[in-house]
Amino acid sequence: MNEDDDLGALCAGAGRALAEAERPVLERHGLTMWQYVVLSALAAGAAPSQLVLAQQIRYDKTRLITLLDALEAAGLVAREPDPADRRARVVRLTTEGGRRHAAVRAEIREVEDGKLAGLSVEARRVLRSALAHLANTE
């Protein structure tokens, strides 16, 4: 793979390399990548519903239930009835969920710093900005 490859191939290769490098961190903390994605989304604030959370992380809403069940059993998230709509559930991080997310995030940042060691601070900023743009463009 080289820098002349199309963006899809470059992003797929980078994603695989990062996922492999981050897997040991997640395993040490008893999480899967998707569970970490859920914790990261909730670290930004409670999700008004499971449906909204699924949309935010672009994950199948029916499969999300299994992820949330495991995270709730581990004491990392809580689901409570929405006072405005009893059929919906508000999903939030617990105190332990916040601690676990912060610990994993710190270790993942170390892994990322190692992967980006050859880039300047400005190049890292531009890379993050470009990837965020790609991720959020429909």
mmCIF file with all atom_site columns, C-alpha atoms in Angstrom:
data_model
loop_
_atom_site.group_PDB
_atom_site.id
_atom_site.type_symbol
_atom_site.label_atom_id
_atom_site.label_alt_id
_atom_site.label_comp_id
_atom_site.label_asym_id
_atom_site.label_entity_id
_atom_site.label_seq_id
_atom_site.pdbx_PDB_ins_code
_atom_site.Cartn_x
_atom_site.Cartn_y
_atom_site.Cartn_z
_atom_site.occupancy
_atom_site.B_iso_or_equiv
_atom_site.pdbx_formal_charge
_atom_site.auth_seq_id
_atom_site.auth_comp_id
_atom_site.auth_asym_id
_atom_site.auth_atom_id
_atom_site.pdbx_PDB_model_num
ATOM 1   C CA . MET A 1 1   ? 0.000   0.000  0.000  1.00 0.00 ? 1   MET A CA 1
ATOM 2   C CA . ASN A 1 2   ? 1.264   3.502  -0.795 1.00 0.00 ? 2   ASN A CA 1
ATOM 3   C CA . GLU A 1 3   ? 0.052   7.071  -0.641 1.00 0.00 ? 3   GLU A CA 1
ATOM 4   C CA . ASP A 1 4   ? -1.195  6.911  -4.245 1.00 0.00 ? 4   ASP A CA 1
ATOM 5   C CA . ASP A 1 5   ? -3.800  4.258  -3.348 1.00 0.00 ? 5   ASP A CA 1
ATOM 6   C CA . ASP A 1 6   ? -7.423  5.314  -3.161 1.00 0.00 ? 6   ASP A CA 1
ATOM 7   C CA . LEU A 1 7   ? -8.692  6.607  0.186  1.00 0.00 ? 7   LEU A CA 1
ATOM 8   C CA . GLY A 1 8   ? -10.836 3.559  0.828  1.00 0.00 ? 8   GLY A CA 1
ATOM 9   C CA . ALA A 1 9   ? -7.833  1.241  0.584  1.00 0.00 ? 9   ALA A CA 1
ATOM 10  C CA . LEU A 1 10  ? -5.667  3.560  2.688  1.00 0.00 ? 10  LEU A CA 1
ATOM 11  C CA . CYS A 1 11  ? -8.321  3.933  5.381  1.00 0.00 ? 11  CYS A CA 1
ATOM 12  C CA . ALA A 1 12  ? -9.029  0.202  5.423  1.00 0.00 ? 12  ALA A CA 1
ATOM 13  C CA . GLY A 1 13  ? -5.335  -0.587 5.828  1.00 0.00 ? 13  GLY A CA 1
ATOM 14  C CA . ALA A 1 14  ? -4.869  2.039  8.511  1.00 0.00 ? 14  ALA A CA 1
ATOM 15  C CA . GLY A 1 15  ? -7.996  0.843  10.304 1.00 0.00 ? 15  GLY A CA 1
ATOM 16  C CA . ARG A 1 16  ? -6.797  -2.769 10.331 1.00 0.00 ? 16  ARG A CA 1
ATOM 17  C CA . ALA A 1 17  ? -3.336  -1.773 11.577 1.00 0.00 ? 17  ALA A CA 1
ATOM 18  C CA . LEU A 1 18  ? -4.773  0.383  14.372 1.00 0.00 ? 18  LEU A CA 1
ATOM 19  C CA . ALA A 1 19  ? -7.336  -2.244 15.376 1.00 0.00 ? 19  ALA A CA 1
ATOM 20  C CA . GLU A 1 20  ? -4.593  -4.871 15.647 1.00 0.00 ? 20  GLU A CA 1
ATOM 21  C CA . ALA A 1 21  ? -2.383  -2.540 17.694 1.00 0.00 ? 21  ALA A CA 1
ATOM 22  C CA . GLU A 1 22  ? -5.278  -1.565 19.989 1.00 0.00 ? 22  GLU A CA 1
ATOM 23  C CA . ARG A 1 23  ? -6.674  -5.082 20.477 1.00 0.00 ? 23  ARG A CA 1
ATOM 24  C CA . PRO A 1 24  ? -4.292  -5.971 23.352 1.00 0.00 ? 24  PRO A CA 1
ATOM 25  C CA . VAL A 1 25  ? -5.273  -2.759 25.181 1.00 0.00 ? 25  VAL A CA 1
ATOM 26  C CA . LEU A 1 26  ? -8.961  -3.563 24.855 1.00 0.00 ? 26  LEU A CA 1
ATOM 27  C CA . GLU A 1 27  ? -8.420  -7.178 25.918 1.00 0.00 ? 27  GLU A CA 1
ATOM 28  C CA . ARG A 1 28  ? -6.545  -6.075 29.053 1.00 0.00 ? 28  ARG A CA 1
ATOM 29  C CA . HIS A 1 29  ? -9.603  -4.014 29.969 1.00 0.00 ? 29  HIS A CA 1
ATOM 30  C CA . GLY A 1 30  ? -12.121 -6.711 29.044 1.00 0.00 ? 30  GLY A CA 1
ATOM 31  C CA . LEU A 1 31  ? -13.653 -4.818 26.121 1.00 0.00 ? 31  LEU A CA 1
ATOM 32  C CA . THR A 1 32  ? -14.299 -5.364 22.442 1.00 0.00 ? 32  THR A CA 1
ATOM 33  C CA . MET A 1 33  ? -13.743 -2.588 19.931 1.00 0.00 ? 33  MET A CA 1
ATOM 34  C CA . TRP A 1 34  ? -17.495 -2.000 19.584 1.00 0.00 ? 34  TRP A CA 1
ATOM 35  C CA . GLN A 1 35  ? -17.945 -1.854 23.345 1.00 0.00 ? 35  GLN A CA 1
ATOM 36  C CA . TYR A 1 36  ? -15.207 0.791  23.438 1.00 0.00 ? 36  TYR A CA 1
ATOM 37  C CA . VAL A 1 37  ? -16.981 2.686  20.638 1.00 0.00 ? 37  VAL A CA 1
ATOM 38  C CA . VAL A 1 38  ? -20.164 2.695  22.751 1.00 0.00 ? 38  VAL A CA 1
ATOM 39  C CA . LEU A 1 39  ? -18.287 3.902  25.843 1.00 0.00 ? 39  LEU A CA 1
ATOM 40  C CA . SER A 1 40  ? -16.620 6.628  23.773 1.00 0.00 ? 40  SER A CA 1
ATOM 41  C CA . ALA A 1 41  ? -19.942 7.850  22.416 1.00 0.00 ? 41  ALA A CA 1
ATOM 42  C CA . LEU A 1 42  ? -21.443 7.891  25.910 1.00 0.00 ? 42  LEU A CA 1
ATOM 43  C CA . ALA A 1 43  ? -18.392 9.682  27.325 1.00 0.00 ? 43  ALA A CA 1
ATOM 44  C CA . ALA A 1 44  ? -19.551 12.666 25.254 1.00 0.00 ? 44  ALA A CA 1
ATOM 45  C CA . GLY A 1 45  ? -22.921 12.553 27.053 1.00 0.00 ? 45  GLY A CA 1
ATOM 46  C CA . ALA A 1 46  ? -25.876 10.277 27.679 1.00 0.00 ? 46  ALA A CA 1
ATOM 47  C CA . ALA A 1 47  ? -27.715 9.022  24.612 1.00 0.00 ? 47  ALA A CA 1
ATOM 48  C CA . PRO A 1 48  ? -31.367 10.047 24.612 1.00 0.00 ? 48  PRO A CA 1
ATOM 49  C CA . SER A 1 49  ? -32.257 6.549  23.421 1.00 0.00 ? 49  SER A CA 1
ATOM 50  C CA . GLN A 1 50  ? -30.740 3.285  22.268 1.00 0.00 ? 50  GLN A CA 1
ATOM 51  C CA . LEU A 1 51  ? -31.915 4.122  18.749 1.00 0.00 ? 51  LEU A CA 1
ATOM 52  C CA . VAL A 1 52  ? -30.085 7.461  18.764 1.00 0.00 ? 52  VAL A CA 1
ATOM 53  C CA . LEU A 1 53  ? -26.960 5.764  20.134 1.00 0.00 ? 53  LEU A CA 1
ATOM 54  C CA . ALA A 1 54  ? -27.083 3.178  17.318 1.00 0.00 ? 54  ALA A CA 1
ATOM 55  C CA . GLN A 1 55  ? -27.387 5.994  14.783 1.00 0.00 ? 55  GLN A CA 1
ATOM 56  C CA . GLN A 1 56  ? -24.533 7.963  16.372 1.00 0.00 ? 56  GLN A CA 1
ATOM 57  C CA . ILE A 1 57  ? -22.104 5.051  16.168 1.00 0.00 ? 57  ILE A CA 1
ATOM 58  C CA . ARG A 1 58  ? -23.554 3.705  12.889 1.00 0.00 ? 58  ARG A CA 1
ATOM 59  C CA . TYR A 1 59  ? -24.311 0.289  14.347 1.00 0.00 ? 59  TYR A CA 1
ATOM 60  C CA . ASP A 1 60  ? -27.295 -1.986 13.819 1.00 0.00 ? 60  ASP A CA 1
ATOM 61  C CA . LYS A 1 61  ? -29.895 -1.143 16.475 1.00 0.00 ? 61  LYS A CA 1
ATOM 62  C CA . THR A 1 62  ? -30.857 -4.782 17.052 1.00 0.00 ? 62  THR A CA 1
ATOM 63  C CA . ARG A 1 63  ? -27.229 -5.844 17.604 1.00 0.00 ? 63  ARG A CA 1
ATOM 64  C CA . LEU A 1 64  ? -26.652 -2.892 19.921 1.00 0.00 ? 64  LEU A CA 1
ATOM 65  C CA . ILE A 1 65  ? -28.885 -4.509 22.564 1.00 0.00 ? 65  ILE A CA 1
ATOM 66  C CA . THR A 1 66  ? -26.363 -7.347 23.045 1.00 0.00 ? 66  THR A CA 1
ATOM 67  C CA . LEU A 1 67  ? -23.511 -4.852 23.421 1.00 0.00 ? 67  LEU A CA 1
ATOM 68  C CA . LEU A 1 68  ? -25.462 -2.810 25.950 1.00 0.00 ? 68  LEU A CA 1
ATOM 69  C CA . ASP A 1 69  ? -26.499 -5.934 27.872 1.00 0.00 ? 69  ASP A CA 1
ATOM 70  C CA . ALA A 1 70  ? -22.836 -6.912 28.310 1.00 0.00 ? 70  ALA A CA 1
ATOM 71  C CA . LEU A 1 71  ? -21.763 -3.376 29.247 1.00 0.00 ? 71  LEU A CA 1
ATOM 72  C CA . GLU A 1 72  ? -24.622 -3.091 31.726 1.00 0.00 ? 72  GLU A CA 1
ATOM 73  C CA . ALA A 1 73  ? -23.796 -6.488 33.280 1.00 0.00 ? 73  ALA A CA 1
ATOM 74  C CA . ALA A 1 74  ? -20.209 -5.264 33.726 1.00 0.00 ? 74  ALA A CA 1
ATOM 75  C CA . GLY A 1 75  ? -21.494 -2.129 35.472 1.00 0.00 ? 75  GLY A CA 1
ATOM 76  C CA . LEU A 1 76  ? -20.174 0.209  32.770 1.00 0.00 ? 76  LEU A CA 1
ATOM 77  C CA . VAL A 1 77  ? -23.469 1.611  31.469 1.00 0.00 ? 77  VAL A CA 1
ATOM 78  C CA . ALA A 1 78  ? -26.953 2.127  32.831 1.00 0.00 ? 78  ALA A CA 1
ATOM 79  C CA . ARG A 1 79  ? -30.217 2.160  30.902 1.00 0.00 ? 79  ARG A CA 1
ATOM 80  C CA . GLU A 1 80  ? -33.166 3.958  32.403 1.00 0.00 ? 80  GLU A CA 1
ATOM 81  C CA . PRO A 1 81  ? -36.661 4.668  31.123 1.00 0.00 ? 81  PRO A CA 1
ATOM 82  C CA . ASP A 1 82  ? -36.937 8.024  29.385 1.00 0.00 ? 82  ASP A CA 1
ATOM 83  C CA . PRO A 1 83  ? -39.269 10.177 31.519 1.00 0.00 ? 83  PRO A CA 1
ATOM 84  C CA . ALA A 1 84  ? -40.758 11.648 28.323 1.00 0.00 ? 84  ALA A CA 1
ATOM 85  C CA . ASP A 1 85  ? -41.283 8.267  26.624 1.00 0.00 ? 85  ASP A CA 1
ATOM 86  C CA . ARG A 1 86  ? -41.401 5.137  28.778 1.00 0.00 ? 86  ARG A CA 1
ATOM 87  C CA . ARG A 1 87  ? -40.836 2.953  25.689 1.00 0.00 ? 87  ARG A CA 1
ATOM 88  C CA . ALA A 1 88  ? -37.389 4.514  25.149 1.00 0.00 ? 88  ALA A CA 1
ATOM 89  C CA . ARG A 1 89  ? -34.303 3.991  27.269 1.00 0.00 ? 89  ARG A CA 1
ATOM 90  C CA . VAL A 1 90  ? -31.750 6.675  28.123 1.00 0.00 ? 90  VAL A CA 1
ATOM 91  C CA . VAL A 1 91  ? -28.251 5.191  28.081 1.00 0.00 ? 91  VAL A CA 1
ATOM 92  C CA . ARG A 1 92  ? -25.441 6.688  30.178 1.00 0.00 ? 92  ARG A CA 1
ATOM 93  C CA . LEU A 1 93  ? -22.003 5.793  31.488 1.00 0.00 ? 93  LEU A CA 1
ATOM 94  C CA . THR A 1 94  ? -21.724 4.742  35.098 1.00 0.00 ? 94  THR A CA 1
ATOM 95  C CA . THR A 1 95  ? -18.884 6.074  37.233 1.00 0.00 ? 95  THR A CA 1
ATOM 96  C CA . GLU A 1 96  ? -16.987 2.823  36.619 1.00 0.00 ? 96  GLU A CA 1
ATOM 97  C CA . GLY A 1 97  ? -17.742 3.089  32.902 1.00 0.00 ? 97  GLY A CA 1
ATOM 98  C CA . GLY A 1 98  ? -16.219 6.569  32.855 1.00 0.00 ? 98  GLY A CA 1
ATOM 99  C CA . ARG A 1 99  ? -13.122 5.336  34.680 1.00 0.00 ? 99  ARG A CA 1
ATOM 100 C CA . ARG A 1 100 ? -12.688 2.334  32.384 1.00 0.00 ? 100 ARG A CA 1
ATOM 101 C CA . HIS A 1 101 ? -13.175 4.462  29.274 1.00 0.00 ? 101 HIS A CA 1
ATOM 102 C CA . ALA A 1 102 ? -10.611 7.025  30.457 1.00 0.00 ? 102 ALA A CA 1
ATOM 103 C CA . ALA A 1 103 ? -8.046  4.309  31.200 1.00 0.00 ? 103 ALA A CA 1
ATOM 104 C CA . VAL A 1 104 ? -8.515  2.615  27.826 1.00 0.00 ? 104 VAL A CA 1
ATOM 105 C CA . ARG A 1 105 ? -8.491  5.936  25.986 1.00 0.00 ? 105 ARG A CA 1
ATOM 106 C CA . ALA A 1 106 ? -5.181  6.907  27.611 1.00 0.00 ? 106 ALA A CA 1
ATOM 107 C CA . GLU A 1 107 ? -3.574  3.612  26.573 1.00 0.00 ? 107 GLU A CA 1
ATOM 108 C CA . ILE A 1 108 ? -4.996  3.836  23.055 1.00 0.00 ? 108 ILE A CA 1
ATOM 109 C CA . ARG A 1 109 ? -3.558  7.355  22.726 1.00 0.00 ? 109 ARG A CA 1
ATOM 110 C CA . GLU A 1 110 ? -0.135  5.885  23.595 1.00 0.00 ? 110 GLU A CA 1
ATOM 111 C CA . VAL A 1 111 ? -0.565  3.287  20.847 1.00 0.00 ? 111 VAL A CA 1
ATOM 112 C CA . GLU A 1 112 ? -1.612  5.996  18.390 1.00 0.00 ? 112 GLU A CA 1
ATOM 113 C CA . ASP A 1 113 ? 1.345   8.167  19.373 1.00 0.00 ? 113 ASP A CA 1
ATOM 114 C CA . GLY A 1 114 ? 3.629   5.239  18.586 1.00 0.00 ? 114 GLY A CA 1
ATOM 115 C CA . LYS A 1 115 ? 2.003   4.702  15.194 1.00 0.00 ? 115 LYS A CA 1
ATOM 116 C CA . LEU A 1 116 ? 2.260   8.432  14.384 1.00 0.00 ? 116 LEU A CA 1
ATOM 117 C CA . ALA A 1 117 ? 5.788   8.893  15.747 1.00 0.00 ? 117 ALA A CA 1
ATOM 118 C CA . GLY A 1 118 ? 7.187   9.909  12.359 1.00 0.00 ? 118 GLY A CA 1
ATOM 119 C CA . LEU A 1 119 ? 4.697   12.737 11.874 1.00 0.00 ? 119 LEU A CA 1
ATOM 120 C CA . SER A 1 120 ? 4.937   16.301 13.129 1.00 0.00 ? 120 SER A CA 1
ATOM 121 C CA . VAL A 1 121 ? 2.361   17.680 15.550 1.00 0.00 ? 121 VAL A CA 1
ATOM 122 C CA . GLU A 1 122 ? 0.833   19.672 12.675 1.00 0.00 ? 122 GLU A CA 1
ATOM 123 C CA . ALA A 1 123 ? 0.677   16.618 10.403 1.00 0.00 ? 123 ALA A CA 1
ATOM 124 C CA . ARG A 1 124 ? -1.076  14.677 13.187 1.00 0.00 ? 124 ARG A CA 1
ATOM 125 C CA . ARG A 1 125 ? -3.601  17.507 13.617 1.00 0.00 ? 125 ARG A CA 1
ATOM 126 C CA . VAL A 1 126 ? -4.284  17.627 9.869  1.00 0.00 ? 126 VAL A CA 1
ATOM 127 C CA . LEU A 1 127 ? -4.653  13.838 9.730  1.00 0.00 ? 127 LEU A CA 1
ATOM 128 C CA . ARG A 1 128 ? -7.175  13.790 12.601 1.00 0.00 ? 128 ARG A CA 1
ATOM 129 C CA . SER A 1 129 ? -9.080  16.675 11.032 1.00 0.00 ? 129 SER A CA 1
ATOM 130 C CA . ALA A 1 130 ? -9.187  15.011 7.610  1.00 0.00 ? 130 ALA A CA 1
ATOM 131 C CA . LEU A 1 131 ? -10.320 11.677 9.066  1.00 0.00 ? 131 LEU A CA 1
ATOM 132 C CA . ALA A 1 132 ? -13.022 13.387 11.150 1.00 0.00 ? 132 ALA A CA 1
ATOM 133 C CA . HIS A 1 133 ? -14.215 15.133 7.997  1.00 0.00 ? 133 HIS A CA 1
ATOM 134 C CA . LEU A 1 134 ? -14.367 11.870 6.064  1.00 0.00 ? 134 LEU A CA 1
ATOM 135 C CA . ALA A 1 135 ? -16.139 10.085 8.927  1.00 0.00 ? 135 ALA A CA 1
ATOM 136 C CA . ASN A 1 136 ? -18.790 12.779 9.227  1.00 0.00 ? 136 ASN A CA 1
ATOM 137 C CA . THR A 1 137 ? -19.485 13.407 5.538  1.00 0.00 ? 137 THR A CA 1
ATOM 138 C CA . GLU A 1 138 ? -22.577 11.682 4.228  1.00 0.00 ? 138 GLU A CA 1
#
